């Protein structure tokens, strides 16, 4: 049974290359004919791990290709996810399974609403990868991938074992939303501040009172949502992440430095309306979002 990977960027490239070299049938879905021609001109997908770069000649196609899709890995950014799934919706088999790699929250529900018959699984990953150039991905950090069912089913998909056998650091969880919310909270406490201070994660140790105020509001939000386990020890974990990733630039800072749209709408932009609906005051998070939007506008970037 073939895999399709939509989006041959950082994570999509990493996943597709690992599936391909493990002997799995896998096809890339690229945006359009121009991207497909560029990909073919380069001879395939390059993956660098440490000092070794390998070229994998994966087959690729556009969304308009005719073959049906049974297993799809959606590997685009959150803000592209809905349009991307719409572009292949007609090709999905009735029993199709879709793995959503998007960070933050909000895009997963939008995708599921577009394809109500498909089984949508959500992933939360701490693996890191970046694009050296188009279709050349660098594996930048080991991590853990949690996978769970959008609707809370306790049954892992049959292919989870295949991924494990191929060396993917995957684990099943019955509560993927709690994991995604925990990651969202950590991202909200770190990423926007790194943009506002223009700093690597570690430099936030000079701004710990700001971090603490954000963590307090995020903790209250998670608790009010009935996600107390995801709230537990949030500030301590945020401080541990800041220390462990001291030399890293957050993904949001990297987006801003590259002049790319951020995923803020799926982080702060997802959390704040929920806080509002729960009548929770979140003045520090609100001010953080406003300051961030101002900074994005100054840089000529979308505020959402
Ligand atoms: P990325 O490097 O920007 O790759 C996204 C890819 O999606 C690009 O190749 C883009 O194509 C493609 N794409 C977008 N719309 C498409 C469409 N309609 N049809 C076909 N392809 C389309 O992004 P990423 O870093 O892999 O991030 C993907 C998601 O994973 C994000 O939500 C991110 O937060 C999350 N994540 C990433 C990492 C990481 O280390 N990279 C870690 C954890 C989570 P073009 O090249 O043509 O624009």
Short mmCIF file of C-alpha atoms and ligand atoms in Angstrom, two decimals:
data_model
loop_
_atom_site.label_atom_id
_atom_site.label_comp_id
_atom_site.label_asym_id
_atom_site.label_seq_id
_atom_site.Cartn_x
_atom_site.Cartn_y
_atom_site.Cartn_z
CA UNK A 1 0.00 0.00 0.00
CA UNK A 2 1.54 3.27 -1.10
CA UNK A 3 2.24 6.33 1.05
CA UNK A 4 1.75 9.81 -0.30
CA UNK A 5 3.63 12.70 1.29
CA UNK A 6 2.19 16.13 0.49
CA UNK A 7 4.87 18.80 0.90
CA UNK A 8 8.53 18.01 0.29
CA UNK A 9 9.82 20.59 2.75
CA UNK A 10 11.72 19.98 5.97
CA UNK A 11 9.54 17.42 7.74
CA UNK A 12 7.93 16.02 4.60
CA UNK A 13 11.36 15.44 3.06
CA UNK A 14 12.62 13.77 6.24
CA UNK A 15 9.61 11.44 6.44
CA UNK A 16 9.54 10.62 2.73
CA UNK A 17 13.26 9.84 2.55
CA UNK A 18 13.10 7.54 5.57
CA UNK A 19 10.07 5.69 4.18
CA UNK A 20 11.71 5.33 0.74
CA UNK A 21 15.03 3.99 2.00
CA UNK A 22 13.13 1.55 4.21
CA UNK A 23 11.63 0.04 1.07
CA UNK A 24 8.14 1.50 1.46
CA UNK A 25 6.34 2.62 -1.71
CA UNK A 26 6.08 6.40 -1.35
CA UNK A 27 5.15 9.24 -3.68
CA UNK A 28 5.65 12.96 -3.16
CA UNK A 29 2.86 15.40 -3.97
CA UNK A 30 4.30 18.76 -5.01
CA UNK A 31 2.46 22.02 -5.40
CA UNK A 32 2.35 22.29 -9.19
CA UNK A 33 4.08 21.43 -12.46
CA UNK A 34 6.77 24.04 -11.94
CA UNK A 35 7.79 22.55 -8.60
CA UNK A 36 7.62 19.07 -10.12
CA UNK A 37 9.95 20.08 -12.96
CA UNK A 38 12.39 21.64 -10.48
CA UNK A 39 12.33 18.49 -8.39
CA UNK A 40 12.94 16.23 -11.37
CA UNK A 41 15.78 18.42 -12.61
CA UNK A 42 17.58 17.80 -9.31
CA UNK A 43 17.22 14.03 -9.62
CA UNK A 44 15.32 13.50 -6.38
CA UNK A 45 15.31 14.32 -2.70
CA UNK A 46 18.52 14.88 -0.74
CA UNK A 47 18.72 14.13 2.96
CA UNK A 48 21.75 15.07 5.07
CA UNK A 49 22.29 13.30 8.37
CA UNK A 50 25.53 14.29 10.08
CA UNK A 51 28.26 14.29 7.42
CA UNK A 52 26.38 12.03 5.02
CA UNK A 53 24.13 13.29 2.24
CA UNK A 54 22.10 10.77 0.26
CA UNK A 55 20.02 11.26 -2.87
CA UNK A 56 16.69 9.42 -2.99
CA UNK A 57 14.95 9.33 -6.39
CA UNK A 58 11.39 9.25 -5.05
CA UNK A 59 8.57 9.41 -7.57
CA UNK A 60 6.65 12.67 -7.43
CA UNK A 61 3.43 14.05 -8.86
CA UNK A 62 1.12 17.06 -8.63
CA UNK A 63 -2.22 17.10 -6.76
CA UNK A 64 -3.98 16.54 -10.09
CA UNK A 65 -2.45 13.07 -10.61
CA UNK A 66 -5.05 10.34 -11.03
CA UNK A 67 -3.92 7.60 -8.63
CA UNK A 68 -5.98 7.12 -5.46
CA UNK A 69 -4.60 8.00 -2.03
CA UNK A 70 -4.91 5.56 0.87
CA UNK A 71 -2.27 6.86 3.31
CA UNK A 72 -1.38 10.52 3.25
CA UNK A 73 1.17 12.40 5.30
CA UNK A 74 0.27 16.09 5.25
CA UNK A 75 3.56 17.89 5.75
CA UNK A 76 2.86 21.52 4.87
CA UNK A 77 2.64 24.48 7.27
CA UNK A 78 -0.55 24.92 9.31
CA UNK A 79 -1.76 27.86 7.21
CA UNK A 80 -1.47 25.79 3.99
CA UNK A 81 -3.12 22.64 5.34
CA UNK A 82 -6.76 23.30 4.46
CA UNK A 83 -6.06 24.32 0.88
CA UNK A 84 -3.61 21.46 0.46
CA UNK A 85 -6.08 18.79 1.60
CA UNK A 86 -8.77 20.28 -0.62
CA UNK A 87 -6.44 19.86 -3.60
CA UNK A 88 -6.29 16.08 -3.14
CA UNK A 89 -9.66 15.41 -1.44
CA UNK A 90 -11.19 13.89 -4.57
CA UNK A 91 -8.37 11.32 -4.71
CA UNK A 92 -8.85 10.00 -1.17
CA UNK A 93 -10.08 6.41 -0.91
CA UNK A 94 -13.08 5.83 1.41
CA UNK A 95 -10.82 4.24 4.05
CA UNK A 96 -8.08 6.85 3.72
CA UNK A 97 -5.89 7.69 6.69
CA UNK A 98 -4.22 11.09 6.97
CA UNK A 99 -1.35 11.91 9.31
CA UNK A 100 -1.21 15.61 10.15
CA UNK A 101 2.27 16.86 11.04
CA UNK A 102 1.26 20.49 11.66
CA UNK A 103 2.41 22.26 14.80
CA UNK A 104 -0.04 24.21 16.94
CA UNK A 105 -3.79 23.65 16.82
CA UNK A 106 -6.65 24.71 14.61
CA UNK A 107 -5.48 23.44 11.24
CA UNK A 108 -6.21 19.82 12.17
CA UNK A 109 -9.91 20.53 12.75
CA UNK A 110 -10.10 22.49 9.51
CA UNK A 111 -8.59 19.57 7.58
CA UNK A 112 -10.90 17.01 9.23
CA UNK A 113 -13.94 19.12 8.33
CA UNK A 114 -12.84 19.08 4.68
CA UNK A 115 -12.53 15.28 4.55
CA UNK A 116 -15.10 13.92 7.01
CA UNK A 117 -14.84 10.32 5.78
CA UNK A 118 -11.08 10.02 6.25
CA UNK A 119 -9.43 8.97 9.51
CA UNK A 120 -7.36 11.96 10.61
CA UNK A 121 -4.42 11.25 12.92
CA UNK A 122 -2.44 14.01 14.57
CA UNK A 123 1.26 14.03 15.27
CA UNK A 124 3.27 16.06 17.73
CA UNK A 125 6.96 15.90 16.98
CA UNK A 126 10.09 17.22 18.62
CA UNK A 127 12.30 16.08 15.74
CA UNK A 128 14.00 18.89 13.88
CA UNK A 129 14.76 19.37 10.20
CA UNK A 130 15.44 22.29 7.90
CA UNK A 131 15.76 22.93 4.18
CA UNK A 132 19.32 23.53 3.00
CA UNK A 133 17.94 24.29 -0.46
CA UNK A 134 14.79 23.16 -2.26
CA UNK A 135 14.47 19.38 -2.03
CA UNK A 136 17.57 19.10 0.19
CA UNK A 137 16.66 18.47 3.81
CA UNK A 138 18.97 18.41 6.81
CA UNK A 139 18.00 16.27 9.81
CA UNK A 140 18.74 18.70 12.62
CA UNK A 141 17.82 16.97 15.83
CA UNK A 142 16.56 13.71 17.24
CA UNK A 143 13.26 13.72 19.06
CA UNK A 144 10.03 11.93 19.70
CA UNK A 145 6.90 11.69 17.58
CA UNK A 146 3.58 11.19 19.34
CA UNK A 147 0.66 10.05 17.20
CA UNK A 148 -2.99 9.90 18.23
CA UNK A 149 -6.46 9.87 16.79
CA UNK A 150 -8.32 13.09 16.17
CA UNK A 151 -11.46 11.54 17.67
CA UNK A 152 -9.72 9.89 20.63
CA UNK A 153 -9.85 6.29 19.28
CA UNK A 154 -7.62 3.93 21.23
CA UNK A 155 -6.69 1.83 18.19
CA UNK A 156 -3.37 2.66 16.55
CA UNK A 157 -3.20 2.33 12.78
CA UNK A 158 -1.72 -0.91 11.44
CA UNK A 159 1.25 0.96 9.98
CA UNK A 160 2.53 2.29 13.32
CA UNK A 161 4.65 -0.86 13.72
CA UNK A 162 6.06 -0.35 10.23
CA UNK A 163 7.22 3.12 11.19
CA UNK A 164 8.83 1.77 14.37
CA UNK A 165 10.61 -0.96 12.41
CA UNK A 166 11.94 1.68 10.01
CA UNK A 167 13.45 3.62 12.92
CA UNK A 168 10.88 6.40 13.24
CA UNK A 169 10.81 7.43 16.94
CA UNK A 170 7.01 7.09 17.07
CA UNK A 171 4.81 6.41 20.09
CA UNK A 172 1.03 6.08 20.24
CA UNK A 173 -0.98 8.21 22.66
CA UNK A 174 -4.67 8.06 23.53
CA UNK A 175 -4.58 11.78 24.28
CA UNK A 176 -2.84 13.55 21.43
CA UNK A 177 -4.71 16.78 22.11
CA UNK A 178 -3.16 17.10 25.56
CA UNK A 179 0.30 16.66 23.98
CA UNK A 180 -0.45 19.21 21.25
CA UNK A 181 -1.78 21.67 23.83
CA UNK A 182 1.30 21.21 26.02
CA UNK A 183 3.56 21.87 23.03
CA UNK A 184 1.41 24.84 22.00
CA UNK A 185 1.78 26.30 25.50
CA UNK A 186 5.57 25.82 25.47
CA UNK A 187 5.76 27.42 22.02
CA UNK A 188 3.59 30.36 23.16
CA UNK A 189 5.86 30.98 26.15
CA UNK A 190 9.08 30.89 24.13
CA UNK A 191 8.72 31.61 20.42
CA UNK A 192 7.11 35.08 20.33
CA UNK A 193 9.55 36.37 22.96
CA UNK A 194 12.51 35.19 20.88
CA UNK A 195 11.13 37.26 17.98
CA UNK A 196 10.51 40.33 20.13
CA UNK A 197 13.94 40.15 21.75
CA UNK A 198 15.59 38.94 18.54
CA UNK A 199 17.40 36.27 20.49
CA UNK A 200 18.23 32.60 20.73
CA UNK A 201 16.20 30.55 23.18
CA UNK A 202 18.87 30.66 25.90
CA UNK A 203 18.82 34.44 26.12
CA UNK A 204 15.27 34.23 27.49
CA UNK A 205 16.96 33.39 30.82
CA UNK A 206 17.34 37.17 31.09
CA UNK A 207 13.57 37.56 30.72
CA UNK A 208 12.29 34.89 33.10
CA UNK A 209 9.72 37.13 34.79
CA UNK A 210 8.05 37.67 31.38
CA UNK A 211 8.19 33.91 30.77
CA UNK A 212 6.68 33.21 34.20
CA UNK A 213 3.76 35.60 33.62
CA UNK A 214 2.95 33.89 30.32
CA UNK A 215 3.23 30.42 31.88
CA UNK A 216 0.81 31.41 34.65
CA UNK A 217 -1.83 32.44 32.10
CA UNK A 218 -1.23 29.38 29.93
CA UNK A 219 -1.48 27.12 32.99
CA UNK A 220 -4.80 28.72 33.97
CA UNK A 221 -6.08 28.25 30.41
CA UNK A 222 -5.14 24.57 30.24
CA UNK A 223 -6.71 23.94 33.65
CA UNK A 224 -9.91 25.78 32.65
CA UNK A 225 -10.09 23.60 29.54
CA UNK A 226 -9.98 20.46 31.65
CA UNK A 227 -6.39 19.68 30.62
CA UNK A 228 -4.84 19.80 34.10
CA UNK A 229 -2.18 17.13 33.32
CA UNK A 230 -0.99 19.24 30.36
CA UNK A 231 -0.74 22.23 32.69
CA UNK A 232 1.28 20.54 35.39
CA UNK A 233 4.80 21.91 35.84
CA UNK A 234 4.53 24.03 32.69
CA UNK A 235 6.85 26.79 33.82
CA UNK A 236 9.52 24.32 34.94
CA UNK A 237 9.38 22.57 31.58
CA UNK A 238 9.53 25.85 29.68
CA UNK A 239 12.64 26.83 31.64
CA UNK A 240 14.13 23.37 30.99
CA UNK A 241 13.45 23.73 27.24
CA UNK A 242 15.04 27.19 27.27
CA UNK A 243 18.16 25.73 28.90
CA UNK A 244 18.29 22.58 26.73
CA UNK A 245 17.84 24.54 23.48
CA UNK A 246 19.84 27.58 24.55
CA UNK A 247 21.75 27.81 21.25
CA UNK A 248 18.68 27.27 19.02
CA UNK A 249 16.66 29.86 17.16
CA UNK A 250 12.96 29.14 17.61
CA UNK A 251 11.00 28.14 14.51
CA UNK A 252 9.10 31.44 14.70
CA UNK A 253 12.31 33.48 14.82
CA UNK A 254 13.65 31.48 11.86
CA UNK A 255 10.46 32.19 9.90
CA UNK A 256 10.75 35.93 10.62
CA UNK A 257 14.45 36.02 9.73
CA UNK A 258 13.69 34.26 6.43
CA UNK A 259 10.88 36.72 5.70
CA UNK A 260 8.28 33.93 5.89
CA UNK A 261 4.83 33.85 7.40
CA UNK A 262 4.74 32.52 10.97
CA UNK A 263 2.30 30.01 12.45
CA UNK A 264 1.18 32.44 15.18
CA UNK A 265 -2.50 31.96 14.30
CA UNK A 266 -2.20 28.32 15.32
CA UNK A 267 -0.42 29.15 18.59
CA UNK A 268 -1.39 32.40 20.38
CA UNK A 269 -4.10 32.98 17.77
CA UNK A 270 -5.69 29.66 18.69
CA UNK A 271 -5.31 29.96 22.47
CA UNK A 272 -6.55 33.53 23.01
CA UNK A 273 -10.07 33.16 21.57
CA UNK A 274 -10.56 30.08 23.75
CA UNK A 275 -9.42 32.04 26.82
CA UNK A 276 -11.96 34.70 25.82
CA UNK A 277 -14.78 32.18 25.52
CA UNK A 278 -13.89 30.86 28.99
CA UNK A 279 -13.88 34.45 30.38
CA UNK A 280 -10.26 34.05 31.45
CA UNK A 281 -8.18 37.20 31.69
CA UNK A 282 -4.94 36.78 29.75
CA UNK A 283 -3.40 40.28 29.67
CA UNK A 284 0.20 39.15 29.17
CA UNK A 285 -0.66 36.76 26.34
CA UNK A 286 -2.85 39.42 24.72
CA UNK A 287 -0.12 42.04 24.93
CA UNK A 288 2.41 39.52 23.61
CA UNK A 289 0.25 38.87 20.56
CA UNK A 290 -0.20 42.61 19.94
CA UNK A 291 3.53 43.30 20.22
CA UNK A 292 4.28 40.38 17.95
CA UNK A 293 1.76 41.50 15.33
CA UNK A 294 3.27 44.99 15.38
CA UNK A 295 6.74 43.52 14.88
CA UNK A 296 5.54 41.29 12.03
CA UNK A 297 3.84 44.25 10.35
CA UNK A 298 7.04 46.31 10.68
CA UNK A 299 8.87 43.51 8.87
CA UNK A 300 6.21 43.42 6.12
CA UNK A 301 5.01 39.97 7.21
CA UNK A 302 1.42 38.76 7.63
CA UNK A 303 0.14 39.36 11.17
CA UNK A 304 -1.72 36.03 11.22
P1 LIG B 1 8.47 23.68 5.22
O1 LIG B 1 9.91 23.28 5.27
O2 LIG B 1 8.13 25.08 4.88
O3 LIG B 1 7.76 22.70 4.20
C1 LIG B 1 6.40 22.83 3.85
C2 LIG B 1 6.23 22.24 2.47
O4 LIG B 1 4.85 22.19 2.15
C3 LIG B 1 6.92 23.05 1.36
O5 LIG B 1 7.73 22.18 0.60
C4 LIG B 1 5.74 23.57 0.53
O6 LIG B 1 6.02 23.64 -0.85
C5 LIG B 1 4.74 22.47 0.77
N1 LIG B 1 3.37 22.86 0.43
C6 LIG B 1 2.62 23.88 0.93
N2 LIG B 1 1.41 23.91 0.37
C7 LIG B 1 1.38 22.89 -0.53
C8 LIG B 1 0.41 22.41 -1.43
N3 LIG B 1 -0.80 22.97 -1.53
N4 LIG B 1 0.73 21.35 -2.22
C9 LIG B 1 1.94 20.77 -2.13
N5 LIG B 1 2.91 21.17 -1.28
C10 LIG B 1 2.62 22.23 -0.49
O7 LIG B 1 7.74 23.37 6.60
P2 LIG B 1 8.18 22.34 7.75
O8 LIG B 1 9.27 22.93 8.56
O9 LIG B 1 8.39 20.98 7.17
O10 LIG B 1 6.87 22.37 8.65
C11 LIG B 1 5.71 21.60 8.39
C12 LIG B 1 4.91 21.54 9.70
O11 LIG B 1 5.66 20.77 10.63
C13 LIG B 1 4.71 22.92 10.34
O12 LIG B 1 3.45 23.01 10.93
C14 LIG B 1 5.80 22.97 11.40
O13 LIG B 1 5.50 23.80 12.51
C15 LIG B 1 5.85 21.50 11.84
N6 LIG B 1 7.11 21.13 12.46
C16 LIG B 1 8.28 21.34 11.80
C17 LIG B 1 9.48 20.96 12.42
C18 LIG B 1 10.80 21.15 11.73
O14 LIG B 1 11.84 20.89 12.35
N7 LIG B 1 10.86 21.56 10.48
C19 LIG B 1 9.46 20.41 13.70
C20 LIG B 1 8.24 20.23 14.34
C21 LIG B 1 7.06 20.59 13.71
P3 LIG B 1 6.86 24.84 -1.51
O15 LIG B 1 8.29 24.48 -1.27
O16 LIG B 1 6.47 24.74 -2.94
O17 LIG B 1 6.44 26.11 -0.83
#
